[in-house]
C-alpha cells in the first residue's frame, strides 16, 4: 500500500446527483494519465461529509468496478455515526478494497478512550486493515505520539494519513513506528514529508498534478533534493493559485479543461463565478 494515492474527486451534476460517467472519467484520468499508485475514495476531496450512506456505497462500487485491480484502493469509511462507519467498512471490504481509512470522530469533543473504541469497533468488525485519517485543522482532534502508539497496538491499524504541518510529530512518528505506513496529507509539503521518510502521500491536487507529485516523491527518495525542490516550487505556485480560487471547484474546472466531465461540487459548496472559471482555465493552461 505504499506510494501515491489520489484523493478521488467525484463528479456531481448541478442538482448534486452523482454523475457516474463523469466519475468514471475522473478515475480513468487518474489511472491512465496521472498514473498514481492508488485511489483514496470518499475522503474530504470526494465531498464525503455531504453525501448519504447509499451515495457513499455507490461511489465505492463504481470506483471498484472501473479500476478492477489496476491500482490499490483505500476506502474512507469514517463517520461520527459508528454504525454507518461499520456498514461502509463491511461494504468496501466485500467489494475488495485493500484497506480502510476513517477520519478521527469529530464535532463532539470525544476523549481518547472514545476515539480508541471507535477505531477498534470499526476495524474489528471486518477482515481488513485500517489507516487512521488525522486532519486536526478540520476536525479539531489532535493526537499525541503516545496516543497513536496506543491505537497502533491493534495490529489491524496499519498506518496514518497525516494531514498536518507538525513535522516534529511526523519525525517522532517515523522513528517510533518504522513498520507503520505514514502518508503525507498536504501536497504542498510533500517534499519535506518525503525527506522525513513517509511511505506515500494522499492528495487532492494529484487529480490534476499527479505527475509532478511523482517526480517530487521519487527525486526526494533518491536524495536529489534540489531537483525535487524546483518541482515543489512550481507545484506550490499551482496549489496556491488553486486554493486562492476555491480548491475543489477549481480542480474540477481544470479537469474539465482537460476533457474530463468532472461536474460540480455538492451544496453547500457554491459554484464558481464566470470570472473564477476563467482563472481556473488560466491555471490549467499555465501549469498543466
Ligand atoms: O483537501 C484536503 C482537506 N486535504 C487534501 C488531502 O489530504 C486529501 C490535500 O490534498 C484529503 O484530505 C481527503 O480527500 O480526504 C489538500 O487538499 C492539499 O494539500 C491542498 O491544501 O482540506
Short mmCIF file of C-alpha atoms and ligand atoms in Angstrom, two decimals:
data_model
loop_
_atom_site.label_atom_id
_atom_site.label_comp_id
_atom_site.label_asym_id
_atom_site.label_seq_id
_atom_site.Cartn_x
_atom_site.Cartn_y
_atom_site.Cartn_z
CA UNK A 1 0.00 0.00 0.00
CA UNK A 2 2.97 2.37 -0.39
CA UNK A 3 3.10 5.17 -2.96
CA UNK A 4 0.97 7.99 -4.28
CA UNK A 5 -2.81 7.90 -3.86
CA UNK A 6 -5.15 10.43 -5.41
CA UNK A 7 -7.83 11.65 -3.01
CA UNK A 8 -10.52 10.99 -5.59
CA UNK A 9 -12.83 13.77 -6.76
CA UNK A 10 -16.44 12.86 -7.53
CA UNK A 11 -18.43 14.36 -10.39
CA UNK A 12 -21.85 15.67 -9.30
CA UNK A 13 -24.43 17.19 -11.61
CA UNK A 14 -25.91 20.64 -10.95
CA UNK A 15 -28.62 19.06 -8.76
CA UNK A 16 -25.96 17.33 -6.65
CA UNK A 17 -26.53 13.80 -8.02
CA UNK A 18 -23.56 11.51 -8.71
CA UNK A 19 -22.62 11.67 -12.38
CA UNK A 20 -21.45 8.10 -12.96
CA UNK A 21 -19.99 8.76 -16.41
CA UNK A 22 -18.04 11.74 -15.05
CA UNK A 23 -16.82 9.79 -12.03
CA UNK A 24 -15.55 7.02 -14.30
CA UNK A 25 -13.72 9.61 -16.41
CA UNK A 26 -12.03 11.10 -13.32
CA UNK A 27 -10.96 7.61 -12.27
CA UNK A 28 -9.56 6.83 -15.75
CA UNK A 29 -7.70 10.15 -15.83
CA UNK A 30 -6.03 9.28 -12.53
CA UNK A 31 -5.12 5.75 -13.53
CA UNK A 32 -4.15 6.38 -17.17
CA UNK A 33 -2.79 9.95 -17.19
CA UNK A 34 -1.69 10.76 -13.63
CA UNK A 35 -0.56 7.15 -13.24
CA UNK A 36 -0.95 7.15 -9.47
CA UNK A 37 -0.45 4.00 -7.40
CA UNK A 38 -3.89 4.12 -5.92
CA UNK A 39 -7.07 5.98 -5.08
CA UNK A 40 -8.33 7.19 -1.70
CA UNK A 41 -12.08 7.01 -2.08
CA UNK A 42 -14.71 9.07 -0.19
CA UNK A 43 -12.32 11.38 1.59
CA UNK A 44 -12.77 15.11 2.04
CA UNK A 45 -11.97 15.58 -1.65
CA UNK A 46 -14.84 13.26 -2.60
CA UNK A 47 -17.12 15.62 -0.61
CA UNK A 48 -17.89 12.62 1.59
CA UNK A 49 -19.25 14.53 4.56
CA UNK A 50 -22.07 15.99 2.46
CA UNK A 51 -23.50 12.77 0.98
CA UNK A 52 -25.72 9.89 2.08
CA UNK A 53 -24.73 6.34 3.03
CA UNK A 54 -26.23 5.00 -0.21
CA UNK A 55 -24.27 7.54 -2.25
CA UNK A 56 -21.04 6.56 -0.47
CA UNK A 57 -21.71 2.91 -1.37
CA UNK A 58 -22.45 3.89 -4.96
CA UNK A 59 -19.09 5.67 -5.23
CA UNK A 60 -17.24 2.69 -3.70
CA UNK A 61 -18.99 0.35 -6.14
CA UNK A 62 -18.42 2.43 -9.29
CA UNK A 63 -14.77 3.02 -8.41
CA UNK A 64 -14.02 -0.66 -7.83
CA UNK A 65 -15.89 -1.59 -10.99
CA UNK A 66 -13.88 0.92 -13.06
CA UNK A 67 -10.49 0.17 -11.52
CA UNK A 68 -10.79 -3.59 -11.08
CA UNK A 69 -7.28 -4.46 -9.83
CA UNK A 70 -5.35 -1.85 -11.82
CA UNK A 71 -4.38 0.25 -8.78
CA UNK A 72 -4.70 0.00 -5.00
CA UNK A 73 -7.89 1.24 -3.35
CA UNK A 74 -8.39 2.70 0.14
CA UNK A 75 -11.97 3.25 1.33
CA UNK A 76 -12.53 6.15 3.73
CA UNK A 77 -15.47 4.97 5.86
CA UNK A 78 -15.20 7.26 8.89
CA UNK A 79 -18.34 8.80 10.30
CA UNK A 80 -19.48 10.15 13.64
CA UNK A 81 -22.26 7.59 13.20
CA UNK A 82 -20.25 4.46 14.07
CA UNK A 83 -22.98 2.16 12.77
CA UNK A 84 -22.67 3.83 9.38
CA UNK A 85 -18.87 3.51 9.50
CA UNK A 86 -19.14 -0.24 10.23
CA UNK A 87 -21.73 -0.73 7.48
CA UNK A 88 -19.44 1.04 4.98
CA UNK A 89 -16.40 -0.87 6.23
CA UNK A 90 -18.22 -4.17 5.55
CA UNK A 91 -19.43 -2.96 2.16
CA UNK A 92 -15.98 -1.80 0.97
CA UNK A 93 -14.30 -4.94 2.33
CA UNK A 94 -16.77 -7.16 0.45
CA UNK A 95 -16.01 -5.19 -2.73
CA UNK A 96 -12.31 -5.99 -2.29
CA UNK A 97 -10.87 -2.67 -1.10
CA UNK A 98 -7.27 -3.27 0.04
CA UNK A 99 -7.53 -1.08 3.14
CA UNK A 100 -9.94 1.13 5.05
CA UNK A 101 -9.40 4.55 6.50
CA UNK A 102 -11.50 6.51 8.97
CA UNK A 103 -11.39 10.15 9.92
CA UNK A 104 -10.99 10.78 13.65
CA UNK A 105 -14.51 11.26 15.05
CA UNK A 106 -15.29 14.98 15.14
CA UNK A 107 -17.85 17.62 16.17
CA UNK A 108 -18.42 16.26 19.71
CA UNK A 109 -15.35 16.53 21.89
CA UNK A 110 -14.67 12.80 22.14
CA UNK A 111 -11.98 11.82 24.62
CA UNK A 112 -9.17 9.48 23.65
CA UNK A 113 -10.85 6.36 25.10
CA UNK A 114 -13.83 7.08 22.86
CA UNK A 115 -11.63 7.61 19.82
CA UNK A 116 -9.85 4.31 20.50
CA UNK A 117 -13.14 2.49 20.90
CA UNK A 118 -14.32 4.00 17.59
CA UNK A 119 -11.33 2.65 15.64
CA UNK A 120 -11.38 -0.76 17.30
CA UNK A 121 -15.14 -1.13 16.76
CA UNK A 122 -14.83 -0.41 13.04
CA UNK A 123 -11.79 -2.49 12.24
CA UNK A 124 -12.66 -5.44 14.46
CA UNK A 125 -15.96 -5.80 12.60
CA UNK A 126 -14.22 -6.68 9.33
CA UNK A 127 -11.34 -8.69 7.88
CA UNK A 128 -9.39 -5.68 6.67
CA UNK A 129 -6.78 -3.10 7.73
CA UNK A 130 -7.23 0.47 8.97
CA UNK A 131 -5.39 3.70 8.20
CA UNK A 132 -6.18 6.48 10.69
CA UNK A 133 -7.18 9.72 8.94
CA UNK A 134 -5.76 12.51 11.08
CA UNK A 135 -6.65 16.03 9.91
CA UNK A 136 -6.63 18.24 13.04
CA UNK A 137 -7.20 21.54 11.23
CA UNK A 138 -10.65 20.38 10.10
CA UNK A 139 -11.64 18.03 12.93
CA UNK A 140 -10.05 19.81 15.90
CA UNK A 141 -8.75 16.39 17.01
CA UNK A 142 -5.03 16.43 17.86
CA UNK A 143 -3.47 13.15 18.92
CA UNK A 144 -0.14 12.73 20.67
CA UNK A 145 2.63 10.29 19.89
CA UNK A 146 1.66 8.10 22.83
CA UNK A 147 -1.99 8.09 21.74
CA UNK A 148 -1.01 6.96 18.23
CA UNK A 149 1.11 4.28 19.91
CA UNK A 150 -1.92 3.06 21.83
CA UNK A 151 -4.06 2.92 18.68
CA UNK A 152 -1.32 1.06 16.82
CA UNK A 153 -1.41 -1.69 19.49
CA UNK A 154 -4.24 -3.09 17.39
CA UNK A 155 -2.25 -4.75 14.60
CA UNK A 156 -5.07 -4.21 12.15
CA UNK A 157 -4.37 -0.48 12.41
CA UNK A 158 -1.50 -0.28 9.94
CA UNK A 159 -0.89 3.41 9.41
CA UNK A 160 -1.95 7.03 9.36
CA UNK A 161 -2.80 9.67 6.81
CA UNK A 162 -1.01 12.60 8.35
CA UNK A 163 -2.69 15.81 7.15
CA UNK A 164 -0.89 18.23 9.43
CA UNK A 165 2.05 20.60 9.40
CA UNK A 166 3.55 19.40 12.69
CA UNK A 167 6.76 17.96 11.30
CA UNK A 168 8.26 17.45 14.76
CA UNK A 169 5.44 14.99 15.46
CA UNK A 170 5.88 13.47 11.99
CA UNK A 171 9.57 12.85 12.63
CA UNK A 172 8.82 11.32 16.05
CA UNK A 173 6.22 9.07 14.47
CA UNK A 174 8.58 7.92 11.72
CA UNK A 175 11.21 6.98 14.30
CA UNK A 176 8.78 5.36 16.72
CA UNK A 177 6.73 3.40 14.17
CA UNK A 178 9.15 2.20 11.46
CA UNK A 179 6.74 -0.58 10.44
CA UNK A 180 3.57 1.50 10.20
CA UNK A 181 2.55 3.24 6.98
CA UNK A 182 2.66 7.02 7.09
CA UNK A 183 1.09 9.02 4.26
CA UNK A 184 1.66 12.73 3.77
CA UNK A 185 -1.67 14.55 3.51
CA UNK A 186 -0.61 18.05 2.48
CA UNK A 187 0.52 18.15 -1.16
CA UNK A 188 2.27 21.50 -0.65
CA UNK A 189 4.56 19.83 1.94
CA UNK A 190 5.23 16.63 0.01
CA UNK A 191 8.97 17.19 -0.37
CA UNK A 192 9.54 17.89 3.34
CA UNK A 193 7.41 14.91 4.36
CA UNK A 194 9.23 12.62 1.93
CA UNK A 195 12.58 13.72 3.35
CA UNK A 196 11.24 12.67 6.77
CA UNK A 197 10.56 9.22 5.36
CA UNK A 198 6.84 8.92 4.68
CA UNK A 199 5.78 5.80 2.78
CA UNK A 200 3.45 7.62 0.46
CA UNK A 201 1.07 10.51 0.06
CA UNK A 202 -2.66 11.06 -0.41
CA UNK A 203 -3.57 14.26 -2.21
CA UNK A 204 -6.43 16.17 -3.78
CA UNK A 205 -4.22 18.02 -6.25
CA UNK A 206 -2.91 14.69 -7.62
CA UNK A 207 -6.21 14.63 -9.58
CA UNK A 208 -4.54 17.17 -11.90
CA UNK A 209 -0.87 17.31 -10.85
CA UNK A 210 -0.11 13.66 -10.21
CA UNK A 211 2.91 13.57 -12.49
CA UNK A 212 4.72 16.33 -10.61
CA UNK A 213 3.86 14.70 -7.28
CA UNK A 214 5.52 11.51 -8.57
CA UNK A 215 8.65 13.46 -9.55
CA UNK A 216 8.88 15.18 -6.16
CA UNK A 217 8.37 11.91 -4.29
CA UNK A 218 10.87 9.88 -6.30
CA UNK A 219 13.56 12.57 -6.58
CA UNK A 220 13.39 13.18 -2.82
CA UNK A 221 13.65 9.45 -2.13
CA UNK A 222 16.76 9.39 -4.33
CA UNK A 223 18.25 12.31 -2.38
CA UNK A 224 18.00 14.68 -5.35
CA UNK A 225 16.69 17.46 -3.15
CA UNK A 226 17.42 20.48 -5.33
CA UNK A 227 15.64 18.95 -8.32
CA UNK A 228 12.72 17.93 -6.11
CA UNK A 229 12.58 21.43 -4.62
CA UNK A 230 12.34 23.05 -8.06
CA UNK A 231 9.29 20.89 -8.84
CA UNK A 232 7.77 21.55 -5.42
CA UNK A 233 8.10 25.30 -6.13
CA UNK A 234 6.11 25.01 -9.37
CA UNK A 235 3.62 22.69 -7.65
CA UNK A 236 3.11 25.21 -4.86
CA UNK A 237 2.59 28.06 -7.33
CA UNK A 238 -0.17 25.88 -8.77
CA UNK A 239 -1.60 24.89 -5.36
CA UNK A 240 -1.55 28.50 -4.10
CA UNK A 241 -3.46 29.65 -7.18
CA UNK A 242 -5.96 26.79 -6.78
CA UNK A 243 -6.51 27.47 -3.06
CA UNK A 244 -7.00 31.20 -3.74
CA UNK A 245 -9.65 30.43 -6.37
CA UNK A 246 -11.58 27.70 -4.43
CA UNK A 247 -9.93 24.28 -4.01
CA UNK A 248 -12.33 21.59 -5.17
CA UNK A 249 -14.27 23.75 -7.66
CA UNK A 250 -11.04 24.85 -9.34
CA UNK A 251 -9.65 21.30 -9.53
CA UNK A 252 -12.90 20.28 -11.22
CA UNK A 253 -12.67 23.15 -13.72
CA UNK A 254 -9.09 22.13 -14.53
CA UNK A 255 -10.23 18.55 -15.11
CA UNK A 256 -13.00 19.84 -17.40
CA UNK A 257 -10.38 21.85 -19.30
CA UNK A 258 -8.55 18.53 -19.84
CA UNK A 259 -11.71 16.95 -21.27
CA UNK A 260 -12.85 15.17 -18.11
CA UNK A 261 -16.54 15.52 -17.15
CA UNK A 262 -15.78 16.50 -13.53
CA UNK A 263 -19.11 18.23 -12.93
CA UNK A 264 -19.93 20.45 -9.96
CA UNK A 265 -19.44 20.44 -6.21
CA UNK A 266 -22.13 19.41 -3.82
CA UNK A 267 -24.06 22.09 -1.91
CA UNK A 268 -23.41 23.92 0.37
CA UNK A 269 -20.26 24.40 -1.72
CA UNK A 270 -21.05 27.08 -4.24
CA UNK A 271 -20.46 27.20 -7.98
CA UNK A 272 -17.57 29.25 -9.31
CA UNK A 273 -18.39 32.63 -10.85
CA UNK A 274 -17.56 33.07 -14.55
CA UNK A 275 -14.50 35.14 -13.51
CA UNK A 276 -13.23 32.29 -11.35
CA UNK A 277 -13.89 29.75 -14.09
CA UNK A 278 -11.68 31.90 -16.33
CA UNK A 279 -8.97 31.92 -13.64
CA UNK A 280 -9.19 28.12 -13.41
CA UNK A 281 -8.66 27.85 -17.17
CA UNK A 282 -5.64 30.16 -16.91
CA UNK A 283 -4.18 27.97 -14.15
CA UNK A 284 -4.76 24.91 -16.31
CA UNK A 285 -3.03 26.50 -19.31
CA UNK A 286 -0.16 27.87 -17.29
CA UNK A 287 0.70 24.82 -15.19
CA UNK A 288 -0.77 21.70 -16.76
O1 LIG B 1 -8.45 18.58 0.94
C1 LIG B 1 -7.91 18.32 1.98
C2 LIG B 1 -8.52 18.79 3.26
N1 LIG B 1 -6.77 17.65 2.09
C3 LIG B 1 -6.13 17.06 0.95
C4 LIG B 1 -5.72 15.64 1.21
O2 LIG B 1 -5.19 15.47 2.48
C5 LIG B 1 -6.84 14.69 0.86
C6 LIG B 1 -4.89 17.79 0.50
O3 LIG B 1 -4.50 17.18 -0.69
C7 LIG B 1 -7.92 14.60 1.86
O4 LIG B 1 -7.88 15.14 2.91
C8 LIG B 1 -9.09 13.78 1.54
O5 LIG B 1 -9.59 13.78 0.42
O6 LIG B 1 -9.58 13.12 2.44
C9 LIG B 1 -5.14 19.28 0.27
O7 LIG B 1 -6.30 19.49 -0.49
C10 LIG B 1 -3.99 19.95 -0.46
O8 LIG B 1 -2.79 19.66 0.18
C11 LIG B 1 -4.21 21.46 -0.56
O9 LIG B 1 -4.10 22.05 0.70
O10 LIG B 1 -8.85 20.11 3.15
#
